[in-house]
Amino acid sequence: MIAIAGHTGRAALQAIQASLQVCLLMVNTFVWTVVAPLRGRGFRTRYAVQQFVEYGVNSLPIVTLICFLIGAIMAMQSSYQLSRFGAVHLVANLVGVSAMRELAILMTAIIIAGRSGSAITAEIGTMKVSEEIDALEVMGLNVNKFLIAPKFAAMVLAVPMVTIIAVLMMIAGGYTISVFVLGLDAMRYIEQTADALTAKDLVIGMTKSVFFAVVICWVGVYRGFQVAGGAESVGRQTTSSVVTSIFVIIVLDMIFTVFFYFAF
Amino acid sequence: MSDAAENIIDVKDLVVRYGDRTVLDGITLSIKRGETFVILGGSGCGKSTLLRNLCGLMRPQGGSIVIGGRDFTAMSDTERVEARKRMGMCFQGSALFGSMTVGDNVALPLREHTKLEESTIDIMVKIKLELVGLSGFEDYMPSELSGGMKKRAGLARAMAMDPEVIFYDEPSAGLDPVVGAGLDMLIRKMQLTFGLTSVVVTHEMESVKLIADRVCMLDKGRVIGMGTLDELRALDHPFVRQFFDRRPDEEGGDSSQYYLSITGDMR
């Protein structure tokens, strides 16, 4: 009985501690990305640009390929269903809207979480193991300013930009299948996609992708700082970083979907 | 001149705990300006913890650390940053930033803390690397250097801001005797040419003989002896004797104690 109480208490304390750490991380990233640069305390622009290239530009090949394929798959799968109602021409609407509101945004976030979220954790974790984080502190350099703020800014810019390209690629995938396999009219497909998409879809999609970017960065950094001990811990936290990011992204997606469904 | 002015570091009743375990238990010591002070002790005696407290990586639970006349434990964060510009630290594994070249590593504190022109920084980096015998290695990545060279590069980085105190964490650990001795000579050279105060944590007697002005010996979180190496050698403390004679702990010991330690609570 005492053991159960003790266990619950410890778990609760740990949870409180963890959420305090996450809050601190949130405040710090905000302060060092937005407030501190405005007050002239500096921002490592060059490093941020490097990170932007790494998160954004370098992930383009894989993101575009995957989104193109998913667009194509979606077109084929939906035409299989729609043809029973003689509504194959609606493939354009289906692919366009689900790419813009949901699938391209989710896919991009998940791919970048796997590629760059894990890289952030591994980098910070390795720096912690090899005392590089301590070295920064001894030199009087702020970890938030030096590492986290540039990564955060780069991620928040990169993910939405890659997402827009991903949406276009997904529509292109659907177009390719519809026009060359299902035999739909090319011009009509484009017109129909343009008609189906509204500004609201764009706003919803972009809002979500900005939040996903924030999640990827925070989870990556948080897991990186949880590394303790040696290389084995780096591996464990890196895996955990990807799993946690994907989980949080999907939960957040659910919340957003419910919110947009009822609110707009 | 009073004693306090001469001392660059004054530690008083320092207490550090990890959870329930007391690692440092009332450490009091003072380090004079310009001397090489060695903190000696066996593994796990708390000497690295002491060093981490001295350079401000940890905050102690009790006691005070006065560096250059100011209490380090009572400073605000911005004051700490200022204080840190006047100290350098050489880490055990060098802790060079793996994503930057050696030159950028040394230039980093200068770029972040000063408003010097890039050309000036370039020259200063060359001077610092020359000082540690690594001239021409600016464009190498840390992973391309040997262990000894990494430590030298780490020292060059610690020297970048022309500090008053340099802390060394196990400078010759993991190096062969020749390279280790070279590093010891380097520590000596820094002290003689720049009048630097060096605080060295080590357990290698050979290097202590070469570099130490004064030695402080730790065991189980307490200072058990302080003074020159000869003074320490004359002490009659059992652990000091054991350490200097390089004798292992007595094996076996009390057999009932052993039973208790492996069976734990099952009495």
Short mmCIF file of C-alpha atoms in Angstrom, two decimals:
data_model
loop_
_atom_site.label_atom_id
_atom_site.label_comp_id
_atom_site.label_asym_id
_atom_site.label_seq_id
_atom_site.Cartn_x
_atom_site.Cartn_y
_atom_site.Cartn_z
CA MET A 1 0.00 0.00 0.00
CA ILE A 2 2.76 2.41 1.01
CA ALA A 3 4.72 1.22 -2.00
CA ILE A 4 1.85 2.11 -4.33
CA ALA A 5 1.45 5.52 -2.72
CA GLY A 6 5.18 6.12 -2.94
CA HIS A 7 5.27 5.07 -6.55
CA THR A 8 2.34 7.32 -7.49
CA GLY A 9 3.85 10.23 -5.60
CA ARG A 10 7.22 9.84 -7.27
CA ALA A 11 5.66 9.54 -10.71
CA ALA A 12 3.59 12.65 -10.07
CA LEU A 13 6.62 14.59 -8.87
CA GLN A 14 8.55 13.52 -11.95
CA ALA A 15 5.69 14.55 -14.20
CA ILE A 16 5.52 17.96 -12.52
CA GLN A 17 9.26 18.38 -12.84
CA ALA A 18 9.17 17.41 -16.51
CA SER A 19 6.37 19.84 -17.28
CA LEU A 20 8.25 22.60 -15.44
CA GLN A 21 11.29 21.87 -17.59
CA VAL A 22 9.19 21.99 -20.75
CA CYS A 23 7.65 25.31 -19.67
CA LEU A 24 11.08 26.72 -18.96
CA LEU A 25 12.22 25.57 -22.40
CA MET A 26 9.19 27.23 -24.01
CA VAL A 27 9.80 30.52 -22.23
CA ASN A 28 13.52 30.44 -23.00
CA THR A 29 13.10 29.72 -26.70
CA PHE A 30 10.57 32.50 -27.01
CA VAL A 31 12.75 34.97 -25.12
CA TRP A 32 15.91 34.15 -27.06
CA THR A 33 14.27 33.93 -30.48
CA VAL A 34 12.04 36.99 -30.27
CA VAL A 35 12.68 39.24 -27.28
CA ALA A 36 16.47 39.12 -26.93
CA PRO A 37 17.29 39.89 -30.61
CA LEU A 38 14.89 42.87 -30.51
CA ARG A 39 16.70 44.19 -27.46
CA GLY A 40 20.00 43.96 -29.27
CA ARG A 41 21.33 40.92 -27.46
CA GLY A 42 22.13 39.23 -30.71
CA PHE A 43 20.97 36.31 -32.79
CA ARG A 44 23.20 33.85 -34.63
CA THR A 45 21.79 34.45 -38.08
CA ARG A 46 24.47 32.54 -39.96
CA TYR A 47 23.99 29.42 -37.89
CA ALA A 48 20.20 29.74 -38.25
CA VAL A 49 20.56 29.90 -42.03
CA GLN A 50 22.75 26.78 -42.00
CA GLN A 51 20.13 24.99 -39.92
CA PHE A 52 17.36 26.23 -42.24
CA VAL A 53 19.18 24.72 -45.21
CA GLU A 54 19.57 21.47 -43.28
CA TYR A 55 15.94 21.22 -42.13
CA GLY A 56 14.31 22.70 -45.21
CA VAL A 57 16.31 22.47 -48.40
CA ASN A 58 17.96 19.14 -47.64
CA SER A 59 14.67 17.48 -46.78
CA LEU A 60 13.05 18.52 -50.07
CA PRO A 61 14.05 15.45 -52.15
CA ILE A 62 12.54 12.93 -49.76
CA VAL A 63 9.49 15.05 -48.89
CA THR A 64 8.63 15.78 -52.52
CA LEU A 65 9.08 12.17 -53.58
CA ILE A 66 6.94 10.78 -50.74
CA CYS A 67 4.20 13.39 -51.21
CA PHE A 68 4.11 12.82 -54.96
CA LEU A 69 3.66 9.09 -54.40
CA ILE A 70 0.99 9.61 -51.75
CA GLY A 71 -0.89 11.93 -54.10
CA ALA A 72 -0.78 9.24 -56.77
CA ILE A 73 -1.87 6.52 -54.34
CA MET A 74 -4.72 8.67 -53.10
CA ALA A 75 -5.95 9.31 -56.63
CA MET A 76 -6.00 5.62 -57.46
CA GLN A 77 -7.58 4.51 -54.18
CA SER A 78 -10.28 7.16 -54.30
CA SER A 79 -11.12 6.55 -57.95
CA TYR A 80 -11.73 2.91 -57.02
CA GLN A 81 -14.43 4.06 -54.61
CA LEU A 82 -15.73 7.03 -56.58
CA SER A 83 -16.12 5.10 -59.85
CA ARG A 84 -18.95 3.12 -58.23
CA PHE A 85 -20.93 6.35 -58.00
CA GLY A 86 -19.74 7.56 -61.39
CA ALA A 87 -17.97 10.43 -59.68
CA VAL A 88 -14.37 9.85 -60.74
CA HIS A 89 -14.01 13.55 -61.64
CA LEU A 90 -14.22 14.34 -57.89
CA VAL A 91 -10.73 12.85 -57.42
CA ALA A 92 -9.35 16.36 -57.99
CA ASN A 93 -11.34 17.80 -55.08
CA LEU A 94 -10.52 14.90 -52.81
CA VAL A 95 -6.77 14.94 -53.45
CA GLY A 96 -6.49 18.72 -53.36
CA VAL A 97 -8.46 19.31 -50.19
CA SER A 98 -7.03 16.44 -48.18
CA ALA A 99 -3.47 17.39 -49.20
CA MET A 100 -3.93 21.03 -48.23
CA ARG A 101 -5.83 20.46 -45.01
CA GLU A 102 -4.26 17.27 -43.76
CA LEU A 103 -2.04 14.79 -45.51
CA ALA A 104 0.78 16.89 -46.95
CA ILE A 105 1.06 18.81 -43.69
CA LEU A 106 1.15 15.67 -41.58
CA MET A 107 3.58 13.84 -43.88
CA THR A 108 6.01 16.75 -43.98
CA ALA A 109 5.94 17.10 -40.22
CA ILE A 110 6.51 13.39 -39.69
CA ILE A 111 9.37 13.20 -42.20
CA ILE A 112 11.07 16.25 -40.73
CA ALA A 113 10.56 14.87 -37.21
CA GLY A 114 12.31 11.70 -38.30
CA ARG A 115 15.10 13.49 -40.13
CA SER A 116 15.76 16.66 -38.18
CA GLY A 117 14.04 16.20 -34.82
CA SER A 118 16.22 13.15 -34.26
CA ALA A 119 19.27 15.07 -35.49
CA ILE A 120 18.63 17.86 -32.97
CA THR A 121 18.39 15.33 -30.13
CA ALA A 122 21.50 13.48 -31.26
CA GLU A 123 23.49 16.69 -31.64
CA ILE A 124 22.56 18.17 -28.27
CA GLY A 125 22.88 14.77 -26.58
CA THR A 126 26.36 14.23 -27.98
CA MET A 127 27.35 17.74 -26.98
CA LYS A 128 26.16 17.01 -23.47
CA VAL A 129 28.06 13.72 -23.24
CA SER A 130 31.29 15.28 -24.53
CA GLU A 131 30.98 18.22 -22.09
CA GLU A 132 30.50 20.70 -24.93
CA ILE A 133 27.36 22.09 -23.25
CA ASP A 134 29.43 22.63 -20.08
CA ALA A 135 32.13 24.28 -22.18
CA LEU A 136 29.57 26.75 -23.56
CA GLU A 137 28.47 27.60 -20.05
CA VAL A 138 32.01 28.05 -18.74
CA MET A 139 32.75 30.36 -21.67
CA GLY A 140 29.78 32.45 -20.60
CA LEU A 141 27.78 31.60 -23.73
CA ASN A 142 24.07 31.07 -23.34
CA VAL A 143 22.87 27.71 -24.64
CA ASN A 144 19.50 29.19 -25.53
CA LYS A 145 21.01 31.89 -27.66
CA PHE A 146 23.79 29.78 -29.04
CA LEU A 147 21.97 26.56 -29.94
CA ILE A 148 18.25 26.56 -29.33
CA ALA A 149 17.04 29.92 -30.69
CA PRO A 150 18.66 29.51 -34.15
CA LYS A 151 17.34 25.96 -34.46
CA PHE A 152 13.88 27.06 -33.37
CA ALA A 153 13.72 29.94 -35.86
CA ALA A 154 15.04 27.75 -38.67
CA MET A 155 12.52 25.01 -37.94
CA VAL A 156 9.52 27.34 -37.69
CA LEU A 157 10.44 28.84 -41.07
CA ALA A 158 11.45 25.63 -42.80
CA VAL A 159 8.49 23.36 -42.05
CA PRO A 160 5.71 25.59 -43.49
CA MET A 161 7.78 26.32 -46.59
CA VAL A 162 8.48 22.67 -47.24
CA THR A 163 4.81 21.97 -46.53
CA ILE A 164 3.66 24.26 -49.36
CA ILE A 165 5.93 22.44 -51.78
CA ALA A 166 4.66 19.13 -50.39
CA VAL A 167 1.03 20.16 -51.04
CA LEU A 168 1.87 21.05 -54.64
CA MET A 169 3.69 17.76 -55.13
CA MET A 170 0.79 15.78 -53.72
CA ILE A 171 -1.60 17.51 -56.12
CA ALA A 172 0.89 16.82 -58.92
CA GLY A 173 0.87 13.13 -57.97
CA GLY A 174 -2.91 13.03 -58.09
CA TYR A 175 -2.87 14.92 -61.41
CA THR A 176 -0.41 12.50 -62.99
CA ILE A 177 -2.54 9.46 -62.15
CA SER A 178 -5.85 11.14 -62.98
CA VAL A 179 -4.73 12.45 -66.36
CA PHE A 180 -2.52 9.61 -67.56
CA VAL A 181 -4.19 6.59 -65.94
CA LEU A 182 -7.81 7.51 -65.18
CA GLY A 183 -8.13 9.57 -68.35
CA LEU A 184 -9.52 12.78 -66.82
CA ASP A 185 -9.19 16.06 -68.67
CA ALA A 186 -6.01 17.90 -67.70
CA MET A 187 -7.38 21.45 -67.73
CA ARG A 188 -10.52 20.42 -65.92
CA TYR A 189 -8.50 18.72 -63.20
CA ILE A 190 -6.56 21.92 -62.53
CA GLU A 191 -9.64 24.11 -62.59
CA GLN A 192 -11.49 21.80 -60.27
CA THR A 193 -8.58 21.73 -57.81
CA ALA A 194 -8.43 25.51 -57.85
CA ASP A 195 -12.16 25.72 -57.23
CA ALA A 196 -12.07 23.21 -54.40
CA LEU A 197 -9.30 24.90 -52.45
CA THR A 198 -10.22 27.95 -50.40
CA ALA A 199 -8.16 30.46 -48.46
CA LYS A 200 -9.50 28.85 -45.31
CA ASP A 201 -7.84 25.54 -46.22
CA LEU A 202 -4.53 27.34 -46.69
CA VAL A 203 -4.83 29.08 -43.31
CA ILE A 204 -5.71 25.82 -41.55
CA GLY A 205 -2.85 23.96 -43.20
CA MET A 206 -0.23 26.60 -42.50
CA THR A 207 -1.35 27.10 -38.91
CA LYS A 208 -0.98 23.42 -38.26
CA SER A 209 2.43 23.18 -39.89
CA VAL A 210 3.80 26.06 -37.79
CA PHE A 211 2.63 24.30 -34.62
CA PHE A 212 4.09 21.00 -35.80
CA ALA A 213 7.43 22.72 -36.39
CA VAL A 214 7.37 24.06 -32.83
CA VAL A 215 6.63 20.56 -31.51
CA ILE A 216 9.47 18.96 -33.50
CA CYS A 217 11.97 21.50 -32.23
CA TRP A 218 10.91 21.45 -28.59
CA VAL A 219 10.72 17.68 -28.35
CA GLY A 220 14.11 17.36 -30.06
CA VAL A 221 15.78 19.85 -27.73
CA TYR A 222 14.08 18.51 -24.61
CA ARG A 223 15.10 14.92 -25.34
CA GLY A 224 18.61 16.07 -26.18
CA PHE A 225 19.01 17.65 -22.77
CA GLN A 226 17.67 14.51 -21.11
CA VAL A 227 20.71 12.57 -22.31
CA ALA A 228 22.83 11.49 -19.37
CA GLY A 229 25.77 9.14 -19.32
CA GLY A 230 27.04 7.85 -22.60
CA ALA A 231 26.42 7.03 -26.23
CA GLU A 232 23.73 4.50 -25.37
CA SER A 233 21.61 7.22 -23.81
CA VAL A 234 22.00 9.36 -26.94
CA GLY A 235 20.54 6.50 -28.99
CA ARG A 236 17.67 5.94 -26.61
CA GLN A 237 16.70 9.60 -26.42
CA THR A 238 16.96 9.98 -30.20
CA THR A 239 14.48 7.16 -30.75
CA SER A 240 12.27 8.58 -28.04
CA SER A 241 12.47 12.02 -29.65
CA VAL A 242 11.01 10.73 -32.93
CA VAL A 243 8.29 8.68 -31.23
CA THR A 244 7.29 11.54 -28.92
CA SER A 245 7.24 14.08 -31.77
CA ILE A 246 5.04 11.92 -33.96
CA PHE A 247 2.71 11.17 -31.08
CA VAL A 248 2.36 14.82 -30.06
CA ILE A 249 1.94 15.89 -33.69
CA ILE A 250 -0.94 13.48 -34.22
CA VAL A 251 -2.66 14.39 -30.94
CA LEU A 252 -2.30 18.07 -31.82
CA ASP A 253 -3.66 17.35 -35.30
CA MET A 254 -6.71 15.74 -33.74
CA ILE A 255 -7.29 18.77 -31.51
CA PHE A 256 -6.93 21.16 -34.42
CA THR A 257 -9.25 19.12 -36.60
CA VAL A 258 -11.96 19.09 -33.94
CA PHE A 259 -11.44 22.80 -33.36
CA PHE A 260 -11.66 23.75 -37.04
CA TYR A 261 -14.56 21.38 -37.63
CA PHE A 262 -16.74 23.00 -35.00
CA ALA A 263 -15.39 26.54 -34.98
CA PHE A 264 -15.38 27.28 -38.70
CA MET B 1 49.25 43.26 2.17
CA SER B 2 46.50 41.16 3.62
CA ASP B 3 46.12 37.50 2.94
CA ALA B 4 42.82 37.91 1.11
CA ALA B 5 44.26 40.17 -1.58
CA GLU B 6 46.90 37.63 -2.41
CA ASN B 7 44.36 34.83 -2.74
CA ILE B 8 42.55 34.68 -6.04
CA ILE B 9 40.17 31.95 -4.91
CA ASP B 10 38.83 31.45 -1.41
CA VAL B 11 36.58 28.51 -0.72
CA LYS B 12 34.85 28.31 2.63
CA ASP B 13 32.88 25.40 4.09
CA LEU B 14 31.74 24.18 0.70
CA VAL B 15 29.03 21.51 0.89
CA VAL B 16 27.71 19.67 -2.15
CA ARG B 17 25.13 16.91 -2.14
CA TYR B 18 23.73 14.69 -4.87
CA GLY B 19 20.37 13.69 -3.41
CA ASP B 20 21.11 12.17 0.01
CA ARG B 21 24.79 11.57 -0.72
CA THR B 22 27.18 14.23 0.51
CA VAL B 23 29.99 14.53 -2.03
CA LEU B 24 31.84 17.52 -0.63
CA ASP B 25 31.68 18.01 3.11
CA GLY B 26 32.98 21.34 4.35
CA ILE B 27 35.85 22.08 1.98
CA THR B 28 37.92 25.12 2.94
CA LEU B 29 40.90 26.13 0.84
CA SER B 30 42.52 29.17 -0.70
CA ILE B 31 44.49 29.49 -3.91
CA LYS B 32 47.14 32.19 -4.30
CA ARG B 33 47.46 34.39 -7.35
CA GLY B 34 49.93 32.98 -9.84
CA GLU B 35 50.44 29.54 -8.35
CA THR B 36 49.68 26.11 -9.74
CA PHE B 37 47.35 24.44 -7.31
CA VAL B 38 46.76 20.73 -7.68
CA ILE B 39 43.69 18.97 -6.34
CA LEU B 40 44.69 15.39 -5.78
CA GLY B 41 42.65 12.40 -4.81
CA GLY B 42 41.41 8.97 -5.73
CA SER B 43 38.55 8.25 -8.08
CA GLY B 44 35.20 9.33 -6.69
CA CYS B 45 36.61 11.49 -3.90
CA GLY B 46 34.78 14.55 -5.23
CA LYS B 47 37.66 16.34 -6.91
CA SER B 48 35.86 16.79 -10.23
CA THR B 49 32.78 18.01 -8.35
CA LEU B 50 34.97 20.54 -6.56
CA LEU B 51 36.31 21.78 -9.89
CA ARG B 52 32.80 22.04 -11.37
CA ASN B 53 31.80 24.17 -8.39
CA LEU B 54 34.86 26.39 -8.70
CA CYS B 55 34.13 27.19 -12.34
CA GLY B 56 30.44 27.66 -11.63
CA LEU B 57 28.98 24.70 -13.49
CA MET B 58 27.27 23.60 -10.27
CA ARG B 59 25.82 25.58 -7.43
CA PRO B 60 26.82 24.29 -4.00
CA GLN B 61 24.28 23.62 -1.23
CA GLY B 62 26.38 25.45 1.33
CA GLY B 63 29.48 27.56 1.82
CA SER B 64 30.98 30.26 -0.35
CA ILE B 65 33.40 30.54 -3.25
CA VAL B 66 35.08 33.94 -3.52
CA ILE B 67 36.91 34.52 -6.78
CA GLY B 68 38.80 37.78 -7.28
CA GLY B 69 37.13 39.33 -4.23
CA ARG B 70 33.55 38.50 -5.20
CA ASP B 71 31.29 35.73 -4.00
CA PHE B 72 30.65 33.50 -7.00
CA THR B 73 27.76 31.68 -5.37
CA ALA B 74 25.78 34.88 -4.73
CA MET B 75 26.12 36.42 -8.19
CA SER B 76 23.33 37.12 -10.65
CA ASP B 77 23.48 35.41 -14.03
CA THR B 78 24.86 38.44 -15.87
CA GLU B 79 27.57 38.93 -13.26
CA ARG B 80 28.48 35.29 -13.67
CA VAL B 81 28.92 35.71 -17.40
CA GLU B 82 31.28 38.63 -16.73
CA ALA B 83 33.20 36.61 -14.14
CA ARG B 84 33.51 33.72 -16.53
CA LYS B 85 35.29 35.81 -19.13
CA ARG B 86 38.16 35.95 -16.67
CA MET B 87 38.45 32.19 -16.31
CA GLY B 88 39.19 29.35 -18.67
CA MET B 89 38.53 25.66 -18.42
CA CYS B 90 40.28 22.71 -20.02
CA PHE B 91 37.95 19.73 -20.08
CA GLN B 92 39.01 16.15 -19.71
CA GLY B 93 37.86 15.23 -23.22
CA SER B 94 38.78 18.70 -24.55
CA ALA B 95 35.07 19.46 -25.31
CA LEU B 96 35.92 21.13 -28.61
CA PHE B 97 32.82 21.82 -30.70
CA GLY B 98 32.79 19.02 -33.23
CA SER B 99 30.90 21.04 -35.82
CA MET B 100 33.52 23.80 -35.99
CA THR B 101 37.13 23.93 -37.12
CA VAL B 102 39.87 24.28 -34.50
CA GLY B 103 40.30 27.93 -35.49
CA ASP B 104 36.59 28.66 -35.08
CA ASN B 105 36.63 26.93 -31.71
CA VAL B 106 39.35 29.25 -30.46
CA ALA B 107 37.72 32.27 -32.08
CA LEU B 108 34.28 31.56 -30.61
CA PRO B 109 34.67 33.33 -27.24
CA LEU B 110 36.27 36.30 -29.00
CA ARG B 111 33.49 36.52 -31.56
CA GLU B 112 30.75 36.25 -28.95
CA HIS B 113 32.20 38.42 -26.19
CA THR B 114 34.20 41.10 -27.98
CA LYS B 115 33.59 43.48 -30.85
CA LEU B 116 36.98 42.84 -32.45
CA GLU B 117 37.43 42.93 -36.21
CA GLU B 118 37.49 39.53 -37.90
CA SER B 119 41.09 40.19 -39.02
CA THR B 120 42.17 40.86 -35.42
CA ILE B 121 40.44 37.71 -34.24
CA ASP B 122 42.27 35.81 -36.96
CA ILE B 123 45.62 37.02 -35.67
CA MET B 124 44.69 36.24 -32.05
CA VAL B 125 43.64 32.72 -33.00
CA LYS B 126 47.01 32.20 -34.69
CA ILE B 127 48.83 33.51 -31.61
CA LYS B 128 46.90 31.23 -29.24
CA LEU B 129 47.43 28.18 -31.41
CA GLU B 130 51.13 28.99 -31.75
CA LEU B 131 51.28 29.19 -27.96
CA VAL B 132 50.12 25.60 -27.55
CA GLY B 133 52.22 24.33 -30.46
CA LEU B 134 49.40 23.91 -32.97
CA SER B 135 50.16 26.64 -35.49
CA GLY B 136 48.82 25.78 -38.91
CA PHE B 137 45.98 23.63 -37.60
CA GLU B 138 43.26 26.33 -37.80
CA ASP B 139 41.32 24.62 -40.56
CA TYR B 140 41.38 21.10 -39.15
CA MET B 141 38.25 19.63 -37.61
CA PRO B 142 38.58 18.39 -34.00
CA SER B 143 37.93 14.82 -35.16
CA GLU B 144 41.10 14.99 -37.27
CA LEU B 145 43.31 15.67 -34.24
CA SER B 146 44.93 13.22 -31.83
CA GLY B 147 43.98 13.18 -28.14
CA GLY B 148 46.95 15.28 -27.07
CA MET B 149 46.41 17.81 -29.85
CA LYS B 150 42.74 18.14 -28.90
CA LYS B 151 43.71 18.97 -25.33
CA ARG B 152 46.17 21.56 -26.58
CA ALA B 153 43.47 23.06 -28.78
CA GLY B 154 41.15 23.05 -25.77
CA LEU B 155 43.79 24.96 -23.83
CA ALA B 156 44.15 27.46 -26.69
CA ARG B 157 40.39 28.03 -26.54
CA ALA B 158 40.49 28.44 -22.75
CA MET B 159 43.27 31.01 -23.23
CA ALA B 160 41.38 32.97 -25.88
CA MET B 161 39.99 35.61 -23.55
CA ASP B 162 43.30 35.98 -21.65
CA PRO B 163 41.89 34.67 -18.37
CA GLU B 164 43.39 35.05 -14.92
CA VAL B 165 42.61 31.51 -13.82
CA ILE B 166 42.64 28.30 -15.80
CA PHE B 167 41.02 25.12 -14.55
CA TYR B 168 42.30 21.81 -15.87
CA ASP B 169 40.27 18.63 -15.49
CA GLU B 170 42.64 15.65 -15.64
CA PRO B 171 44.98 17.18 -18.25
CA SER B 172 47.13 14.10 -18.77
CA ALA B 173 44.42 11.43 -18.47
CA GLY B 174 44.33 9.08 -21.43
CA LEU B 175 47.60 10.32 -22.91
CA ASP B 176 50.88 8.47 -23.25
CA PRO B 177 53.67 9.59 -20.87
CA VAL B 178 55.48 11.67 -23.48
CA VAL B 179 52.43 13.60 -24.63
CA GLY B 180 51.26 13.88 -21.02
CA ALA B 181 54.59 15.33 -19.96
CA GLY B 182 54.40 17.76 -22.90
CA LEU B 183 51.06 18.98 -21.61
CA ASP B 184 52.49 19.36 -18.11
CA MET B 185 55.28 21.50 -19.52
CA LEU B 186 52.67 23.58 -21.30
CA ILE B 187 50.79 24.20 -18.05
CA ARG B 188 54.09 25.25 -16.46
CA LYS B 189 54.88 27.52 -19.41
CA MET B 190 51.50 29.28 -19.17
CA GLN B 191 52.14 29.95 -15.50
CA LEU B 192 55.69 31.28 -16.03
CA THR B 193 55.00 33.45 -19.09
CA PHE B 194 51.62 34.90 -18.17
CA GLY B 195 51.56 34.59 -14.40
CA LEU B 196 48.40 32.53 -14.74
CA THR B 197 46.83 30.84 -11.79
CA SER B 198 46.22 27.19 -12.61
CA VAL B 199 43.96 24.82 -10.76
CA VAL B 200 44.61 21.25 -11.82
CA VAL B 201 42.58 18.19 -10.91
CA THR B 202 44.54 15.00 -11.38
CA HIS B 203 45.46 11.68 -9.87
CA GLU B 204 48.77 11.26 -11.69
CA MET B 205 51.66 11.63 -9.27
CA GLU B 206 54.22 12.12 -12.03
CA SER B 207 52.58 15.24 -13.34
CA VAL B 208 51.97 16.55 -9.81
CA LYS B 209 55.73 16.43 -9.21
CA LEU B 210 56.32 18.47 -12.35
CA ILE B 211 53.73 21.21 -12.04
CA ALA B 212 52.51 21.64 -8.48
CA ASP B 213 53.34 24.61 -6.29
CA ARG B 214 50.85 23.49 -3.70
CA VAL B 215 48.74 20.39 -3.41
CA CYS B 216 45.45 19.72 -1.71
CA MET B 217 44.48 16.15 -1.07
CA LEU B 218 40.86 15.06 -0.96
CA ASP B 219 39.39 11.89 0.41
CA LYS B 220 35.69 11.14 0.86
CA GLY B 221 34.73 14.77 0.30
CA ARG B 222 37.11 16.25 2.87
CA VAL B 223 40.48 17.94 2.66
CA ILE B 224 42.95 15.65 4.39
CA GLY B 225 46.11 17.56 3.66
CA MET B 226 47.28 20.77 2.05
CA GLY B 227 50.71 22.24 1.36
CA THR B 228 53.69 21.70 -0.89
CA LEU B 229 54.29 18.21 -2.15
CA ASP B 230 57.04 17.67 0.43
CA GLU B 231 54.83 18.86 3.25
CA LEU B 232 52.12 16.52 2.12
CA ARG B 233 54.54 13.62 1.82
CA ALA B 234 55.56 14.18 5.44
CA LEU B 235 51.99 13.77 6.65
CA ASP B 236 51.13 10.63 8.54
CA HIS B 237 47.56 10.20 7.32
CA PRO B 238 46.86 6.59 6.27
CA PHE B 239 45.21 7.55 2.94
CA VAL B 240 48.03 9.94 2.05
CA ARG B 241 50.57 7.20 2.77
CA GLN B 242 48.58 4.72 0.74
CA PHE B 243 48.26 7.12 -2.19
CA PHE B 244 51.94 8.02 -2.27
CA ASP B 245 53.03 4.40 -1.92
CA ARG B 246 50.49 3.36 -4.56
CA ARG B 247 49.09 0.55 -2.39
CA PRO B 248 45.66 -0.95 -3.16
CA ASP B 249 42.85 -1.05 -0.60
CA GLU B 250 43.01 -3.97 1.79
CA GLU B 251 41.09 -6.82 0.27
CA GLY B 252 38.79 -9.17 2.11
CA GLY B 253 38.40 -7.18 5.29
CA ASP B 254 35.50 -8.04 7.48
CA SER B 255 33.64 -11.06 6.12
CA SER B 256 30.40 -10.30 7.97
CA GLN B 257 30.49 -6.79 6.50
CA TYR B 258 30.79 -8.41 3.07
CA TYR B 259 27.81 -10.66 3.68
CA LEU B 260 25.80 -7.66 4.77
CA SER B 261 26.77 -5.69 1.68
CA ILE B 262 25.62 -8.40 -0.75
CA THR B 263 22.50 -9.50 1.08
CA GLY B 264 21.33 -5.96 1.73
CA ASP B 265 18.29 -5.66 3.94
CA MET B 266 17.65 -9.41 4.27
CA ARG B 267 18.73 -9.81 7.86
#
